[in-house]
Amino acid sequence: MSIRPPTVPISCRECPVQGLTVCQPLSGQRLEIVQNFKKCDRILPAGTPLYRPGDPCGELYNLLDGWVSLYRILATGRRQILDFALPGAFIGYQTDLFGPMLHGAESLTDVAVCVFPRPAFPRLIEDHADLARRLIWLNARDTILAHNHLTNIACRAARSRVAHLLLELCIRARGGRPSNGDLGTEIPLTQHHIADALGLTNVYVSVTLGELRQEGLILFKNGRLQVLDPDRLAAVAGIDDEAAFLSMDHESDDCRLHAVAPAPRSQIGDMYARNRSSSK
Amino acid sequence: MSIRPPTVPISCRECPVQGLTVCQPLSGQRLEIVQNFKKCDRILPAGTPLYRPGDPCGELYNLLDGWVSLYRILATGRRQILDFALPGAFIGYQTDLFGPMLHGAESLTDVAVCVFPRPAFPRLIEDHADLARRLIWLNARDTILAHNHLTNIACRAARSRVAHLLLELCIRARGGRPSNGDLGTEIPLTQHHIADALGLTNVYVSVTLGELRQEGLILFKNGRLQVLDPDRLAAVAGIDDEAAFLSMDHESDDCRLHAVAPAPRSQIGDMYARNRSSSK
DNA sequence: CGCGATTTTGATCAATGTCAAAGGTGGTGG
DNA sequence: CCACCACCTTTGACATTGATCAAAATCGCG
């Protein structure tokens, strides 16, 4: 009931995430470059693996709709969620493009993906400098996300970790759009996913979420998050790497020279509000 | 006494890390591309910041010799070490090339760096597809390292974390070269650095290292690590993402098609031994 | 020889994991 | 429409890891 049915674009011209993924630099006539390159679109139900760790994988994916988790499995059986991929994510690229995948990818919701053939991909990049530039940007962003994640886990107590993750996901999930009233934001995760992302146990996540709820900071139920008190939540999250947050928008293009003043020590609360209040 | 004096290359032709850094694809005549591009070389004593978090920074660095730590500082004052940069590392690239740095970089040893001017860098990449390709590779590798690090911190107990980090650094520090007899490998870190990298306290790292020493697994003293029992150490480290380890060598080039069988479930111990025993 | 930084040790305590059991919730088939 | 089932969440008792604080020991270096 809460999951929109994923839609598949007829053509790249109508791609819902064209401005977010590798294809971003292409427009007009040049969209045919990817249009001809792409293999197909595909719809996957929730819980479907795109690939597993260790798999060879002949494809690359643009996530058109839905959420995907990127994870590793340790010998102990523990699963570590490395990142949550949101619409626009470019999934499956790694150093050794043709080696076994170092992580797995699995749909968290029903999902639509645009499929690229992996073997031909290097050629595509080689031939189109702007796509290469874009890939560099996306990759560098993944590194920052990983560093944020790393810092969150290593430096913060459970309360803060959870708060931080929810805040981050909430902002990313909105992608700059306002929140729709008091319905909150769709964060299609179980507490177990949160635990596996943060290096906690599901029961302690439950306890922690309980506390945050008690204190009137959030409501998280059925994959929907309502942030009741953004400022206090941000305080709990111990936000300080705001710069890292802020740099995540797609405006900052790496290859165009623009003097950016050091990010003002603004409050995430503000940022949240900005997105939220401007509802239509 | 334990730190080699860093050396500065006369020319790119004699660069000690040419095969490891961005410049890798260039050879012969084309080396002049970077030769003309680079700003200068620079020697920095241990403990010097290359840049601080929040700084604007007008340069990019190829690490020629020595170690550098990449870190963040949280509002709480806690420092999180994101990665240790070893010779050949390309330092300072981020999504928003001209925005404030999202992390800091500081020399751990005396260090030699090759300095690139940041403003002109996009152009360099734009004009030379092979450099772009190489940058993509380096970037993707950083993401994997970050994911390894993340997984290590989130999934493993202190003992394992420490063991894992030391093993990783040991392998990286050798860069494929054999260990020089029983002198061990130079890992120029204090226990405090290890703690800040792993999200532990310095005192608990001390305890943990003490245990590992007691058990005859390692000796770590004065920035020198001797691995006395690679196999048992690997067992303690809970090695399972060997694939991730192995993929770190520079042989796997992303843009050349080669079928790689899924990494055999080999022992890190073997890998260690291979490097070690073959001492010329 | 002495000083600052680093490492070690010990005592104590808080945060988080583990285990077990009981409620909830949504989806499915009858 | 109901009942059942799988999965998810909550709660409680208890165990353990690693943090904290403090002080002593060691080391490198001038």
Short mmCIF file of N, CA, C and O in Angstrom, two decimals, chain B residues 96-208:
data_model
loop_
_atom_site.label_atom_id
_atom_site.label_comp_id
_atom_site.label_asym_id
_atom_site.label_seq_id
_atom_site.Cartn_x
_atom_site.Cartn_y
_atom_site.Cartn_z
N ASP B 96 33.25 18.38 -4.80
CA ASP B 96 33.26 19.82 -5.02
C ASP B 96 34.70 20.28 -4.98
O ASP B 96 35.23 20.70 -3.96
N LEU B 97 35.31 20.19 -6.15
CA LEU B 97 36.76 20.41 -6.23
C LEU B 97 37.19 21.75 -5.65
O LEU B 97 38.29 21.90 -5.15
N PHE B 98 36.29 22.73 -5.76
CA PHE B 98 36.70 24.07 -5.36
C PHE B 98 36.01 24.54 -4.10
O PHE B 98 36.13 25.68 -3.70
N GLY B 99 35.27 23.65 -3.50
CA GLY B 99 34.65 23.99 -2.22
C GLY B 99 35.62 23.73 -1.09
O GLY B 99 36.75 23.30 -1.32
N PRO B 100 35.20 24.01 0.11
CA PRO B 100 36.04 23.76 1.28
C PRO B 100 36.30 22.26 1.43
O PRO B 100 35.44 21.45 1.10
N MET B 101 37.46 21.91 1.87
CA MET B 101 37.79 20.50 2.04
C MET B 101 36.90 19.87 3.11
O MET B 101 36.67 20.45 4.17
N LEU B 102 36.43 18.68 2.82
CA LEU B 102 35.55 17.99 3.75
C LEU B 102 36.34 17.17 4.78
O LEU B 102 35.79 16.67 5.73
N HIS B 103 37.61 17.05 4.53
CA HIS B 103 38.45 16.34 5.50
C HIS B 103 39.80 17.04 5.56
O HIS B 103 40.06 17.96 4.79
N GLY B 104 40.63 16.63 6.49
CA GLY B 104 41.96 17.20 6.58
C GLY B 104 43.00 16.17 6.18
O GLY B 104 42.70 14.98 6.07
N ALA B 105 44.21 16.64 5.91
CA ALA B 105 45.32 15.73 5.58
C ALA B 105 46.56 16.21 6.30
O ALA B 105 46.87 17.40 6.27
N GLU B 106 47.23 15.29 6.96
CA GLU B 106 48.40 15.67 7.75
C GLU B 106 49.47 14.60 7.65
O GLU B 106 49.18 13.41 7.72
N SER B 107 50.70 15.05 7.49
CA SER B 107 51.79 14.08 7.33
C SER B 107 52.05 13.34 8.64
O SER B 107 52.08 13.94 9.71
N LEU B 108 52.22 12.05 8.52
CA LEU B 108 52.54 11.22 9.69
C LEU B 108 54.04 11.06 9.84
O LEU B 108 54.55 10.80 10.93
N THR B 109 54.71 11.17 8.73
CA THR B 109 56.18 11.08 8.70
C THR B 109 56.67 12.29 7.93
O THR B 109 55.87 13.08 7.43
N ASP B 110 57.96 12.44 7.83
CA ASP B 110 58.46 13.36 6.83
C ASP B 110 57.94 12.87 5.50
O ASP B 110 57.84 11.67 5.28
N VAL B 111 57.65 13.82 4.65
CA VAL B 111 56.88 13.47 3.47
C VAL B 111 57.35 14.25 2.26
O VAL B 111 57.80 15.39 2.39
N ALA B 112 57.27 13.64 1.09
CA ALA B 112 57.52 14.39 -0.14
C ALA B 112 56.28 14.31 -1.01
O ALA B 112 55.71 13.23 -1.18
N VAL B 113 55.84 15.46 -1.49
CA VAL B 113 54.66 15.48 -2.34
C VAL B 113 54.95 16.21 -3.64
O VAL B 113 55.77 17.12 -3.69
N CYS B 114 54.24 15.77 -4.66
CA CYS B 114 54.26 16.45 -5.94
C CYS B 114 52.98 17.27 -6.01
O CYS B 114 51.90 16.73 -5.78
N VAL B 115 53.10 18.55 -6.28
CA VAL B 115 51.96 19.45 -6.15
C VAL B 115 51.34 19.79 -7.50
O VAL B 115 52.03 20.24 -8.40
N PHE B 116 50.05 19.57 -7.61
CA PHE B 116 49.30 19.97 -8.80
C PHE B 116 48.47 21.21 -8.48
O PHE B 116 47.93 21.32 -7.38
N PRO B 117 48.33 22.10 -9.44
CA PRO B 117 47.44 23.24 -9.23
C PRO B 117 46.00 22.78 -9.39
O PRO B 117 45.64 22.20 -10.42
N ARG B 118 45.17 23.05 -8.42
CA ARG B 118 43.80 22.58 -8.47
C ARG B 118 42.98 23.24 -9.58
O ARG B 118 42.24 22.55 -10.29
N PRO B 119 43.10 24.55 -9.74
CA PRO B 119 42.22 25.22 -10.73
C PRO B 119 42.32 24.62 -12.12
O PRO B 119 41.32 24.51 -12.82
N ALA B 120 43.51 24.22 -12.51
CA ALA B 120 43.70 23.75 -13.87
C ALA B 120 43.42 22.26 -14.02
O ALA B 120 43.40 21.73 -15.13
N PHE B 121 43.19 21.60 -12.92
CA PHE B 121 43.09 20.14 -12.97
C PHE B 121 41.95 19.61 -13.85
O PHE B 121 42.16 18.69 -14.65
N PRO B 122 40.75 20.20 -13.73
CA PRO B 122 39.65 19.69 -14.57
C PRO B 122 40.03 19.67 -16.03
O PRO B 122 39.72 18.73 -16.77
N ARG B 123 40.73 20.69 -16.44
CA ARG B 123 41.15 20.78 -17.83
C ARG B 123 42.05 19.61 -18.21
O ARG B 123 41.90 19.00 -19.27
N LEU B 124 42.98 19.32 -17.33
CA LEU B 124 43.91 18.21 -17.57
C LEU B 124 43.14 16.92 -17.81
O LEU B 124 43.41 16.17 -18.76
N ILE B 125 42.16 16.70 -16.95
CA ILE B 125 41.34 15.49 -17.04
C ILE B 125 40.52 15.48 -18.33
O ILE B 125 40.39 14.46 -19.00
N GLU B 126 39.97 16.62 -18.60
CA GLU B 126 39.12 16.77 -19.78
C GLU B 126 39.90 16.42 -21.06
O GLU B 126 39.41 15.74 -21.95
N ASP B 127 41.14 16.88 -21.07
CA ASP B 127 41.94 16.73 -22.29
C ASP B 127 42.56 15.35 -22.46
O ASP B 127 42.99 15.00 -23.55
N HIS B 128 42.62 14.60 -21.38
CA HIS B 128 43.32 13.33 -21.49
C HIS B 128 42.47 12.21 -20.92
O HIS B 128 42.42 11.99 -19.71
N ALA B 129 41.85 11.50 -21.82
CA ALA B 129 40.90 10.46 -21.42
C ALA B 129 41.55 9.40 -20.56
O ALA B 129 40.92 8.86 -19.64
N ASP B 130 42.80 9.11 -20.80
CA ASP B 130 43.41 8.05 -20.00
C ASP B 130 43.65 8.50 -18.56
O ASP B 130 43.56 7.69 -17.64
N LEU B 131 43.90 9.78 -18.39
CA LEU B 131 44.03 10.26 -17.01
C LEU B 131 42.68 10.22 -16.31
O LEU B 131 42.58 9.88 -15.13
N ALA B 132 41.63 10.56 -17.04
CA ALA B 132 40.29 10.48 -16.47
C ALA B 132 40.00 9.05 -16.04
O ALA B 132 39.51 8.79 -14.94
N ARG B 133 40.32 8.12 -16.93
CA ARG B 133 40.10 6.71 -16.63
C ARG B 133 40.85 6.32 -15.36
O ARG B 133 40.34 5.61 -14.50
N ARG B 134 42.06 6.79 -15.27
CA ARG B 134 42.87 6.46 -14.11
C ARG B 134 42.28 7.07 -12.84
O ARG B 134 42.25 6.44 -11.78
N LEU B 135 41.79 8.27 -12.94
CA LEU B 135 41.19 8.93 -11.78
C LEU B 135 39.96 8.16 -11.33
O LEU B 135 39.73 7.98 -10.13
N ILE B 136 39.20 7.69 -12.28
CA ILE B 136 38.03 6.87 -11.95
C ILE B 136 38.48 5.64 -11.18
O ILE B 136 37.91 5.29 -10.16
N TRP B 137 39.52 5.02 -11.65
CA TRP B 137 40.02 3.82 -10.99
C TRP B 137 40.44 4.12 -9.55
O TRP B 137 40.06 3.43 -8.61
N LEU B 138 41.21 5.17 -9.40
CA LEU B 138 41.70 5.53 -8.06
C LEU B 138 40.54 5.84 -7.12
O LEU B 138 40.52 5.42 -5.96
N ASN B 139 39.59 6.56 -7.65
CA ASN B 139 38.44 6.94 -6.87
C ASN B 139 37.62 5.73 -6.44
O ASN B 139 37.18 5.63 -5.30
N ALA B 140 37.42 4.83 -7.38
CA ALA B 140 36.65 3.62 -7.08
C ALA B 140 37.40 2.80 -6.03
O ALA B 140 36.80 2.20 -5.15
N ARG B 141 38.72 2.84 -6.11
CA ARG B 141 39.48 2.11 -5.11
C ARG B 141 39.33 2.73 -3.73
O ARG B 141 39.22 2.05 -2.72
N ASP B 142 39.32 4.04 -3.69
CA ASP B 142 39.11 4.70 -2.40
C ASP B 142 37.78 4.31 -1.80
O ASP B 142 37.66 4.13 -0.58
N THR B 143 36.78 4.18 -2.65
CA THR B 143 35.47 3.77 -2.14
C THR B 143 35.55 2.38 -1.53
O THR B 143 35.02 2.13 -0.44
N ILE B 144 36.25 1.48 -2.18
CA ILE B 144 36.39 0.13 -1.64
C ILE B 144 37.14 0.15 -0.31
O ILE B 144 36.74 -0.50 0.65
N LEU B 145 38.21 0.92 -0.27
CA LEU B 145 38.96 1.02 0.99
C LEU B 145 38.05 1.54 2.09
O LEU B 145 38.07 1.04 3.22
N ALA B 146 37.24 2.54 1.76
CA ALA B 146 36.33 3.10 2.76
C ALA B 146 35.33 2.04 3.20
O ALA B 146 35.00 1.93 4.38
N HIS B 147 34.85 1.25 2.26
CA HIS B 147 33.89 0.20 2.61
C HIS B 147 34.54 -0.89 3.47
O HIS B 147 33.92 -1.40 4.39
N ASN B 148 35.78 -1.21 3.15
CA ASN B 148 36.50 -2.16 4.00
C ASN B 148 36.60 -1.63 5.42
O ASN B 148 36.33 -2.34 6.39
N HIS B 149 37.00 -0.40 5.50
CA HIS B 149 37.21 0.25 6.79
C HIS B 149 35.90 0.27 7.58
O HIS B 149 35.84 -0.10 8.75
N LEU B 150 34.87 0.70 6.90
CA LEU B 150 33.52 0.74 7.47
C LEU B 150 33.12 -0.62 8.01
O LEU B 150 32.68 -0.77 9.16
N THR B 151 33.29 -1.63 7.19
CA THR B 151 32.91 -2.98 7.58
C THR B 151 33.73 -3.44 8.78
O THR B 151 33.21 -4.05 9.71
N ASN B 152 34.99 -3.11 8.74
CA ASN B 152 35.87 -3.51 9.83
C ASN B 152 35.38 -2.93 11.16
O ASN B 152 35.25 -3.64 12.15
N ILE B 153 35.07 -1.66 11.15
CA ILE B 153 34.64 -1.00 12.38
C ILE B 153 33.28 -1.47 12.83
O ILE B 153 33.04 -1.71 14.01
N ALA B 154 32.39 -1.64 11.88
CA ALA B 154 31.00 -1.93 12.25
C ALA B 154 30.82 -3.39 12.69
O ALA B 154 29.98 -3.68 13.52
N CYS B 155 31.60 -4.28 12.11
CA CYS B 155 31.30 -5.70 12.31
C CYS B 155 32.24 -6.44 13.24
O CYS B 155 31.94 -7.56 13.64
N ARG B 156 33.38 -5.86 13.54
CA ARG B 156 34.35 -6.67 14.28
C ARG B 156 34.61 -6.13 15.68
O ARG B 156 34.55 -4.93 15.91
N ALA B 157 34.94 -7.03 16.60
CA ALA B 157 35.34 -6.64 17.95
C ALA B 157 36.74 -6.03 17.89
O ALA B 157 37.45 -6.17 16.89
N ALA B 158 37.11 -5.39 18.96
CA ALA B 158 38.37 -4.64 19.00
C ALA B 158 39.57 -5.46 18.53
O ALA B 158 40.36 -5.01 17.70
N ARG B 159 39.70 -6.65 19.09
CA ARG B 159 40.82 -7.51 18.70
C ARG B 159 40.90 -7.67 17.19
O ARG B 159 41.94 -7.47 16.57
N SER B 160 39.79 -8.06 16.62
CA SER B 160 39.74 -8.31 15.19
C SER B 160 40.01 -7.04 14.40
O SER B 160 40.72 -7.06 13.39
N ARG B 161 39.43 -5.96 14.87
CA ARG B 161 39.63 -4.69 14.18
C ARG B 161 41.09 -4.36 14.06
O ARG B 161 41.61 -4.04 13.00
N VAL B 162 41.77 -4.43 15.21
CA VAL B 162 43.18 -4.09 15.23
C VAL B 162 43.96 -5.02 14.32
O VAL B 162 44.77 -4.59 13.50
N ALA B 163 43.70 -6.30 14.47
CA ALA B 163 44.41 -7.29 13.64
C ALA B 163 44.17 -7.00 12.16
O ALA B 163 45.10 -7.02 11.35
N HIS B 164 42.94 -6.71 11.82
CA HIS B 164 42.58 -6.46 10.43
C HIS B 164 43.30 -5.24 9.89
O HIS B 164 43.87 -5.27 8.80
N LEU B 165 43.28 -4.19 10.66
CA LEU B 165 43.94 -2.96 10.21
C LEU B 165 45.43 -3.18 10.00
O LEU B 165 45.99 -2.79 8.97
N LEU B 166 46.07 -3.82 10.97
CA LEU B 166 47.51 -4.02 10.87
C LEU B 166 47.85 -4.86 9.65
O LEU B 166 48.79 -4.57 8.91
N LEU B 167 47.05 -5.88 9.43
CA LEU B 167 47.29 -6.75 8.29
C LEU B 167 47.14 -5.97 6.98
O LEU B 167 47.98 -6.06 6.08
N GLU B 168 46.09 -5.19 6.93
CA GLU B 168 45.85 -4.41 5.71
C GLU B 168 47.01 -3.45 5.47
O GLU B 168 47.55 -3.38 4.36
N LEU B 169 47.39 -2.72 6.51
CA LEU B 169 48.46 -1.73 6.36
C LEU B 169 49.77 -2.40 5.99
O LEU B 169 50.53 -1.89 5.17
N CYS B 170 49.98 -3.53 6.59
CA CYS B 170 51.21 -4.26 6.33
C CYS B 170 51.30 -4.62 4.85
O CYS B 170 52.33 -4.44 4.21
N ILE B 171 50.22 -5.12 4.33
CA ILE B 171 50.19 -5.51 2.92
C ILE B 171 50.31 -4.29 2.02
O ILE B 171 51.09 -4.27 1.06
N ARG B 172 49.58 -3.25 2.36
CA ARG B 172 49.65 -2.04 1.55
C ARG B 172 51.04 -1.43 1.62
O ARG B 172 51.58 -0.93 0.62
N ALA B 173 51.62 -1.44 2.81
CA ALA B 173 52.91 -0.78 2.99
C ALA B 173 53.99 -1.46 2.16
O ALA B 173 54.90 -0.82 1.67
N ARG B 174 53.85 -2.76 2.00
CA ARG B 174 54.85 -3.48 1.22
C ARG B 174 54.66 -3.25 -0.27
O ARG B 174 55.62 -3.33 -1.03
N GLY B 175 53.43 -3.00 -0.65
CA GLY B 175 53.18 -2.74 -2.06
C GLY B 175 53.71 -3.85 -2.93
O GLY B 175 54.25 -3.61 -4.01
N GLY B 176 53.62 -5.09 -2.45
CA GLY B 176 54.04 -6.21 -3.27
C GLY B 176 55.49 -6.60 -3.08
O GLY B 176 55.93 -7.65 -3.53
N ARG B 177 56.23 -5.73 -2.38
CA ARG B 177 57.64 -6.07 -2.15
C ARG B 177 57.74 -7.04 -0.97
O ARG B 177 56.87 -7.06 -0.10
N PRO B 178 58.81 -7.79 -0.93
CA PRO B 178 58.99 -8.71 0.20
C PRO B 178 59.33 -7.93 1.47
O PRO B 178 59.85 -6.83 1.40
N SER B 179 59.03 -8.52 2.61
CA SER B 179 59.43 -7.86 3.86
C SER B 179 60.93 -8.06 4.03
O SER B 179 61.47 -9.08 3.64
N ASN B 180 61.60 -7.09 4.61
CA ASN B 180 63.05 -7.22 4.73
C ASN B 180 63.40 -8.00 5.99
O ASN B 180 63.61 -7.43 7.06
N GLY B 181 63.45 -9.28 5.83
CA GLY B 181 63.87 -10.16 6.91
C GLY B 181 63.00 -10.03 8.14
O GLY B 181 61.79 -9.99 8.05
N ASP B 182 63.62 -9.92 9.31
CA ASP B 182 62.85 -9.88 10.52
C ASP B 182 62.75 -8.47 11.09
O ASP B 182 62.39 -8.27 12.24
N LEU B 183 63.11 -7.52 10.25
CA LEU B 183 62.98 -6.14 10.69
C LEU B 183 61.51 -5.74 10.74
O LEU B 183 61.14 -4.77 11.38
N GLY B 184 60.69 -6.48 10.06
CA GLY B 184 59.27 -6.17 10.03
C GLY B 184 58.99 -5.07 9.03
O GLY B 184 59.85 -4.70 8.22
N THR B 185 57.80 -4.54 9.09
CA THR B 185 57.37 -3.53 8.14
C THR B 185 57.17 -2.22 8.88
O THR B 185 56.68 -2.20 10.00
N GLU B 186 57.53 -1.15 8.22
CA GLU B 186 57.37 0.14 8.86
C GLU B 186 55.93 0.61 8.76
O GLU B 186 55.39 0.77 7.67
N ILE B 187 55.31 0.78 9.92
CA ILE B 187 53.94 1.29 10.01
C ILE B 187 54.01 2.47 10.96
O ILE B 187 53.85 2.31 12.17
N PRO B 188 54.24 3.64 10.43
CA PRO B 188 54.62 4.77 11.29
C PRO B 188 53.45 5.39 12.03
O PRO B 188 53.15 6.58 11.86
N LEU B 189 52.79 4.59 12.87
CA LEU B 189 51.63 5.08 13.61
C LEU B 189 51.85 4.93 15.11
O LEU B 189 52.54 4.02 15.55
N THR B 190 51.23 5.81 15.86
CA THR B 190 51.17 5.60 17.30
C THR B 190 49.89 4.81 17.58
O THR B 190 49.01 4.70 16.72
N GLN B 191 49.77 4.30 18.77
CA GLN B 191 48.54 3.58 19.13
C GLN B 191 47.35 4.52 19.07
O GLN B 191 46.23 4.10 18.82
N HIS B 192 47.64 5.78 19.29
CA HIS B 192 46.57 6.76 19.23
C HIS B 192 46.00 6.87 17.81
O HIS B 192 44.80 6.99 17.62
N HIS B 193 46.87 6.82 16.82
CA HIS B 193 46.39 6.84 15.44
C HIS B 193 45.51 5.63 15.17
O HIS B 193 44.44 5.75 14.56
N ILE B 194 45.96 4.48 15.62
CA ILE B 194 45.19 3.26 15.40
C ILE B 194 43.82 3.41 16.04
O ILE B 194 42.79 3.07 15.45
N ALA B 195 43.83 3.94 17.26
CA ALA B 195 42.56 4.15 17.97
C ALA B 195 41.64 5.07 17.18
O ALA B 195 40.45 4.78 17.00
N ASP B 196 42.19 6.17 16.69
CA ASP B 196 41.36 7.13 15.97
C ASP B 196 40.87 6.59 14.63
O ASP B 196 39.87 7.03 14.10
N ALA B 197 41.60 5.66 14.10
CA ALA B 197 41.15 5.05 12.85
C ALA B 197 40.04 4.05 13.11
O ALA B 197 39.12 3.89 12.30
N LEU B 198 40.10 3.38 14.25
CA LEU B 198 39.20 2.24 14.49
C LEU B 198 38.04 2.56 15.42
O LEU B 198 37.24 1.68 15.74
N GLY B 199 37.95 3.79 15.88
CA GLY B 199 36.87 4.12 16.80
C GLY B 199 37.05 3.46 18.15
O GLY B 199 36.08 3.05 18.79
N LEU B 200 38.28 3.35 18.60
CA LEU B 200 38.57 2.80 19.92
C LEU B 200 39.32 3.87 20.71
O LEU B 200 39.68 4.91 20.17
N THR B 201 39.58 3.59 21.99
CA THR B 201 40.42 4.52 22.75
C THR B 201 41.86 4.03 22.71
O THR B 201 42.11 2.84 22.52
N ASN B 202 42.77 4.97 22.91
CA ASN B 202 44.17 4.58 22.87
C ASN B 202 44.48 3.53 23.93
O ASN B 202 45.24 2.62 23.69
N VAL B 203 43.84 3.64 25.10
CA VAL B 203 44.19 2.66 26.13
C VAL B 203 43.67 1.27 25.77
O VAL B 203 44.37 0.28 26.01
N TYR B 204 42.54 1.20 25.15
CA TYR B 204 42.06 -0.13 24.80
C TYR B 204 42.88 -0.73 23.66
O TYR B 204 43.07 -1.95 23.59
N VAL B 205 43.36 0.13 22.79
CA VAL B 205 44.26 -0.36 21.74
C VAL B 205 45.52 -0.91 22.38
O VAL B 205 46.01 -1.97 21.99
N SER B 206 46.00 -0.23 23.39
CA SER B 206 47.19 -0.71 24.10
C SER B 206 46.94 -2.10 24.67
O SER B 206 47.74 -3.02 24.49
N VAL B 207 45.81 -2.24 25.34
CA VAL B 207 45.46 -3.55 25.92
C VAL B 207 45.41 -4.61 24.82
O VAL B 207 46.00 -5.69 24.96
N THR B 208 44.74 -4.28 23.76
CA THR B 208 44.55 -5.24 22.68
C THR B 208 45.87 -5.64 22.04
O THR B 208 46.13 -6.83 21.82
#
